Rosetta silent file (secondary structure, phi, psi, omega in degrees, C-alpha in Angstrom):
SEQUENCE: PSTSIPAAPRRTAAGAPAAASARRSQPKSGPAARAAVRQTWTAFFAGSTPRSEKERLLEDGSRFAKALRAMTSSPLARKAGASVQHVGLHESGSATVRYSLLLDGKPALTNRLGTALWRHGSWKVADSSFCALAALEGRPPSACGQSTHAGAG
SCORE:     score description
SCORE:     0.000 S_00000001
   1 L     0.000  143.456  179.760    0.000    0.000    0.000 S_00000001
   2 L   -88.432  141.573  176.620    1.183    3.483   -0.758 S_00000001
   3 L  -119.801  143.137  178.225    1.503    5.989    1.995 S_00000001
   4 L   -97.255  144.397  178.704    1.735    9.683    1.494 S_00000001
   5 L   -96.219  126.089 -179.165    4.301   11.720    3.271 S_00000001
   6 L   -62.616  143.680  178.683    2.875   14.921    4.740 S_00000001
   7 L   -66.994  147.661  177.001    4.301   18.063    3.223 S_00000001
   8 L   -66.392  145.357  179.478    6.738   20.022    5.330 S_00000001
   9 L   -61.579  144.014  176.381    5.150   23.067    6.964 S_00000001
  10 L   -60.968  144.051 -179.088    5.476   26.285    5.026 S_00000001
  11 E  -125.245  152.120  175.911    8.233   28.503    6.382 S_00000001
  12 L   -81.370  173.859  178.120    8.859   32.225    6.317 S_00000001
  13 L   -59.434  -29.657 -179.596   12.041   33.747    4.937 S_00000001
  14 L   -80.722   -5.638  177.565   13.390   33.765    8.494 S_00000001
  15 L    94.136   -2.070  178.775   12.805   30.009    8.733 S_00000001
  16 L   -81.938  149.199  175.859    9.943   30.083   11.259 S_00000001
  17 E   -56.595  138.820 -176.191    6.789   28.092   10.491 S_00000001
  18 H   -56.364  -41.716 -178.922    4.369   30.347    8.591 S_00000001
  19 H   -62.064  -34.411 -178.961    1.535   29.823   11.091 S_00000001
  20 H   -71.396  -24.302 -177.181    3.791   30.974   13.926 S_00000001
  21 H   -91.512   -5.087  179.825    4.610   34.196   12.132 S_00000001
  22 L   -61.991  151.073 -178.472    0.962   35.140   11.485 S_00000001
  23 L   -59.571  124.018  179.930   -0.217   38.280   13.210 S_00000001
  24 L   -91.370  157.549  174.635   -1.208   37.400   16.755 S_00000001
  25 L   -64.643  147.069  174.044   -3.937   39.058   18.760 S_00000001
  26 L   -83.161  155.538  178.578   -2.880   41.875   20.988 S_00000001
  27 L   -68.591  146.026 -178.161   -3.521   41.537   24.720 S_00000001
  28 L   -95.602  -18.247 -177.648   -6.831   42.959   25.954 S_00000001
  29 L  -143.781  165.269  175.923   -5.818   43.620   29.571 S_00000001
  30 H    83.500 -176.182 -177.379   -2.859   44.298   31.811 S_00000001
  31 H   -58.702  -36.462  179.521    0.443   46.078   31.201 S_00000001
  32 H   -66.053  -33.605  177.344    0.920   44.436   27.790 S_00000001
  33 H   -68.628  -41.907  177.366   -2.457   45.817   26.665 S_00000001
  34 H   -60.343  -40.972  177.843   -1.477   49.323   27.790 S_00000001
  35 H   -64.370  -39.320  179.284    1.729   48.960   25.773 S_00000001
  36 H   -65.252  -41.118  177.458   -0.267   47.761   22.740 S_00000001
  37 H   -62.914  -45.759  179.617   -2.615   50.767   22.978 S_00000001
  38 H   -58.216  -44.952 -179.242    0.389   53.101   23.267 S_00000001
  39 H   -65.251  -42.684  178.193    2.000   51.492   20.215 S_00000001
  40 H   -59.998  -46.509 -176.555   -1.230   51.695   18.178 S_00000001
  41 H   -63.725  -48.413 -177.534   -1.706   55.349   19.089 S_00000001
  42 H   -68.064  -36.505  178.020    1.843   56.451   18.320 S_00000001
  43 H   -66.016  -42.204 -178.298    1.930   54.473   15.054 S_00000001
  44 H   -61.256  -43.016 -175.269   -1.389   55.937   13.875 S_00000001
  45 H   -88.923   -4.908  178.730   -0.296   59.534   14.439 S_00000001
  46 L   -70.087  130.476  179.818    3.299   59.088   13.209 S_00000001
  47 L   -62.382  -23.509 -178.085    3.916   60.975    9.990 S_00000001
  48 L   -85.490   -7.902 -178.856    6.039   58.109    8.685 S_00000001
  49 L   -75.908  126.409  179.824    3.261   55.498    8.973 S_00000001
  50 L   -62.865  153.671 -178.558    1.856   54.581    5.531 S_00000001
  51 H   -55.630  -41.673 -177.726   -1.806   55.270    4.792 S_00000001
  52 H   -61.867  -36.383  178.408   -2.633   51.563    4.528 S_00000001
  53 H   -72.547  -39.400  176.755   -1.309   50.985    8.050 S_00000001
  54 H   -60.101  -40.563  179.327   -3.192   54.029    9.415 S_00000001
  55 H   -60.962  -40.022  178.995   -6.343   52.585    7.860 S_00000001
  56 H   -69.855  -29.965 -176.871   -5.736   49.312    9.701 S_00000001
  57 H   -85.735  -12.865  179.695   -5.128   51.127   13.018 S_00000001
  58 E   -93.695  141.328 -174.523   -8.333   53.219   12.847 S_00000001
  59 L   -44.011  -58.238  177.945  -11.592   51.688   14.111 S_00000001
  60 L  -119.106   55.326 -170.221  -13.429   51.830   10.770 S_00000001
  61 H   -52.028  -38.428 -177.388  -10.400   52.769    8.723 S_00000001
  62 H   -63.757  -30.671  176.827  -11.760   51.822    5.312 S_00000001
  63 H   -66.983  -22.553 -176.423  -14.582   54.363    5.756 S_00000001
  64 H  -106.446   16.950 -175.543  -11.923   57.041    6.239 S_00000001
  65 H   -54.572  -44.279 -178.533   -9.675   56.053    3.313 S_00000001
  66 H   -63.838  -45.659  179.555  -10.174   59.371    1.490 S_00000001
  67 H   -65.068  -40.173  179.599   -9.418   61.448    4.602 S_00000001
  68 H   -67.734  -35.310  177.067   -6.393   59.308    5.445 S_00000001
  69 H   -62.434  -45.834  178.759   -5.102   59.670    1.879 S_00000001
  70 H   -64.285  -41.541 -178.293   -5.336   63.465    2.186 S_00000001
  71 H   -63.294  -45.458 -175.683   -3.767   63.391    5.636 S_00000001
  72 H   -74.010  -16.647  178.065   -0.765   61.295    4.615 S_00000001
  73 H   -89.386   -7.913 -179.488   -0.101   63.482    1.565 S_00000001
  74 L   -76.548  128.188  177.412    0.094   66.647    3.683 S_00000001
  75 L   -59.154  -35.545  179.191    3.648   67.898    4.277 S_00000001
  76 L   -66.070  -42.852 -179.294    2.592   69.050    7.762 S_00000001
  77 H   -64.182  -29.461  179.067    1.164   65.620    8.658 S_00000001
  78 H   -68.326  -15.219  178.430    4.455   63.990    7.682 S_00000001
  79 H   -97.457    2.980 -173.866    6.061   65.946   10.549 S_00000001
  80 E   -84.574  162.594  175.372    3.446   64.759   13.072 S_00000001
  81 E  -165.877 -179.414  178.000    3.704   62.319   15.919 S_00000001
  82 E  -142.326  147.437  174.450    2.118   61.510   19.253 S_00000001
  83 E  -122.374  124.049 -178.179    3.319   61.055   22.780 S_00000001
  84 E   -98.316  122.251  179.591    1.114   58.958   25.081 S_00000001
  85 E   -91.685  -32.195 -176.101    1.184   59.960   28.737 S_00000001
  86 E  -156.700  143.008  173.815   -1.396   57.531   30.127 S_00000001
  87 E  -126.981  121.194  175.435   -3.580   54.595   29.079 S_00000001
  88 E  -109.696  116.263 -179.023   -6.545   53.611   31.258 S_00000001
  89 E   -85.513  146.002  178.152   -8.085   50.255   30.342 S_00000001
  90 E  -124.202  146.434 -179.267  -11.789   49.547   30.832 S_00000001
  91 L   -60.472  -21.413 -177.538  -13.526   46.163   31.076 S_00000001
  92 L   -71.797   -4.154 -177.186  -15.807   47.194   28.219 S_00000001
  93 L    88.831   26.508  175.192  -12.977   46.721   25.715 S_00000001
  94 E  -129.960  167.738  177.643  -12.057   50.374   25.497 S_00000001
  95 E  -142.767  141.224  172.993   -9.216   52.484   26.791 S_00000001
  96 E   -92.648  131.052 -176.365   -8.885   56.152   27.629 S_00000001
  97 E  -119.029  122.477  172.853   -5.707   57.618   26.181 S_00000001
  98 E  -100.093  123.336 -171.844   -4.107   60.849   27.440 S_00000001
  99 E  -147.098  168.738  171.949   -1.741   62.078   24.744 S_00000001
 100 E  -127.347  142.067  172.900   -0.059   65.020   23.078 S_00000001
 101 E   -91.523  139.352 -176.385    0.275   65.583   19.353 S_00000001
 102 E  -113.829  149.810  172.843    3.761   66.514   18.238 S_00000001
 103 E  -130.400  120.013 -173.548    5.025   68.536   15.306 S_00000001
 104 L    53.990   35.957  177.197    8.695   68.050   14.492 S_00000001
 105 L    81.141   -0.503 -179.293    9.009   66.297   17.851 S_00000001
 106 E  -110.323  142.716 -179.366    7.649   69.277   19.824 S_00000001
 107 E   -58.922  129.617  176.635    4.227   69.370   21.543 S_00000001
 108 E  -111.800  -42.133  174.123    1.590   71.062   19.392 S_00000001
 109 E  -129.136  119.859 -175.113   -1.606   69.919   21.181 S_00000001
 110 E  -112.044  159.611  172.321   -1.114   68.741   24.730 S_00000001
 111 E    55.092   44.752  178.867   -3.114   66.871   27.338 S_00000001
 112 E   -89.294  152.913  173.251   -5.733   65.514   24.913 S_00000001
 113 E  -113.071  135.755  177.635   -8.089   62.653   25.738 S_00000001
 114 E  -139.765  178.848 -177.965   -8.925   59.990   23.203 S_00000001
 115 E  -128.804  136.824  170.516  -10.357   56.512   23.034 S_00000001
 116 E  -113.122  146.033 -177.791   -8.936   53.230   21.807 S_00000001
 117 E  -125.302  140.788  176.560  -11.248   50.292   21.149 S_00000001
 118 E   -83.310  112.298 -178.208  -10.628   46.545   21.222 S_00000001
 119 E  -134.874  123.520  172.686  -11.797   45.244   17.834 S_00000001
 120 L    52.598   42.156  173.918  -11.185   41.817   16.283 S_00000001
 121 L    86.960    7.447  177.559   -8.187   41.011   18.455 S_00000001
 122 E  -149.899  162.031  179.566   -6.379   44.340   18.336 S_00000001
 123 E   -86.651  137.626 -179.234   -6.540   47.889   19.631 S_00000001
 124 E  -127.239  149.339  169.564   -7.767   50.623   17.279 S_00000001
 125 E   -71.320  128.176 -179.168   -7.897   54.415   17.475 S_00000001
 126 L   -66.861  140.147  175.670  -11.614   55.203   17.859 S_00000001
 127 H   -51.478  -41.362 -176.308  -13.232   57.009   14.935 S_00000001
 128 H   -61.148  -34.669  178.461  -14.578   59.544   17.433 S_00000001
 129 H   -70.055  -43.344  176.788  -11.043   60.484   18.502 S_00000001
 130 H   -61.691  -43.942 -178.748   -9.914   60.932   14.904 S_00000001
 131 H   -66.791  -37.354  178.524  -13.028   62.974   14.107 S_00000001
 132 H   -62.665  -40.328  177.826  -12.601   65.204   17.181 S_00000001
 133 H   -69.290  -41.267  179.079   -9.100   66.101   16.028 S_00000001
 134 H   -62.892  -34.562  179.613  -10.242   66.643   12.446 S_00000001
 135 H   -64.767  -28.618  178.136  -12.986   68.965   13.739 S_00000001
 136 H   -62.199  -27.090  177.684  -10.308   71.201   15.267 S_00000001
 137 L   -80.513   -9.489  177.383   -9.240   71.991   11.698 S_00000001
 138 L    94.709  -14.252 -178.284  -12.812   73.102   10.972 S_00000001
 139 L  -137.818   79.392  178.349  -13.606   70.544    8.278 S_00000001
 140 L   -66.616  150.785  177.925  -14.003   66.991    9.575 S_00000001
 141 L   -58.110  149.625 -179.825  -14.256   64.272    6.920 S_00000001
 142 H   -59.041  -29.220  179.003  -17.799   63.454    5.785 S_00000001
 143 H   -63.048  -21.169  179.565  -17.323   59.945    7.226 S_00000001
 144 H   -64.823  -32.438  177.827  -17.261   61.523   10.699 S_00000001
 145 H   -73.105  -10.528 -178.867  -20.972   62.212   10.468 S_00000001
 146 H  -103.599    4.862 -175.288  -21.517   58.507    9.803 S_00000001
 147 L   -57.022  135.116 -175.709  -19.624   57.233   12.859 S_00000001
 148 L  -104.869   -6.550 -177.725  -21.394   54.276   14.412 S_00000001
 149 L  -120.410  146.631  177.620  -19.487   53.984   17.709 S_00000001
 150 L   -93.069  153.230  175.729  -19.314   56.332   20.652 S_00000001
 151 L   176.420  155.710 -178.799  -16.111   57.314   22.386 S_00000001
 152 L   -67.512  145.261  179.757  -14.351   60.276   23.896 S_00000001
 153 L   -92.193    0.000    0.000  -12.604   62.594   21.463 S_00000001
């Protein structure tokens, strides 16, 4: 009788099994969750983060694709960043984020409050926080009026 030999597991370029290298869920609670929220927040507001990654880090990012495209093409936005001073986790799957927006590494808007939300295994910047900042410019994206989730700005 013939027997088949199972195929070797697929490997990444680094030699690790492909399944092991797949994106893992971020922690939902504890110090590691606070670190994950901090990382999400700083990556989203970093001028060097590509639009596609910003879209992934925003709660309903695909709805904001046009606004994110405009934001990432702005020379001023490319100089932006964020500094997170505090992350408060809530059992509801949200987090309050106290942060400052930076321009060329210097504080431009300080002591702001925002919300991060636990969605599909990872932390996201809440649409409401993005829209609150966009409103400061006087012209929030049209998608802001369609926001389906509540959260502090």
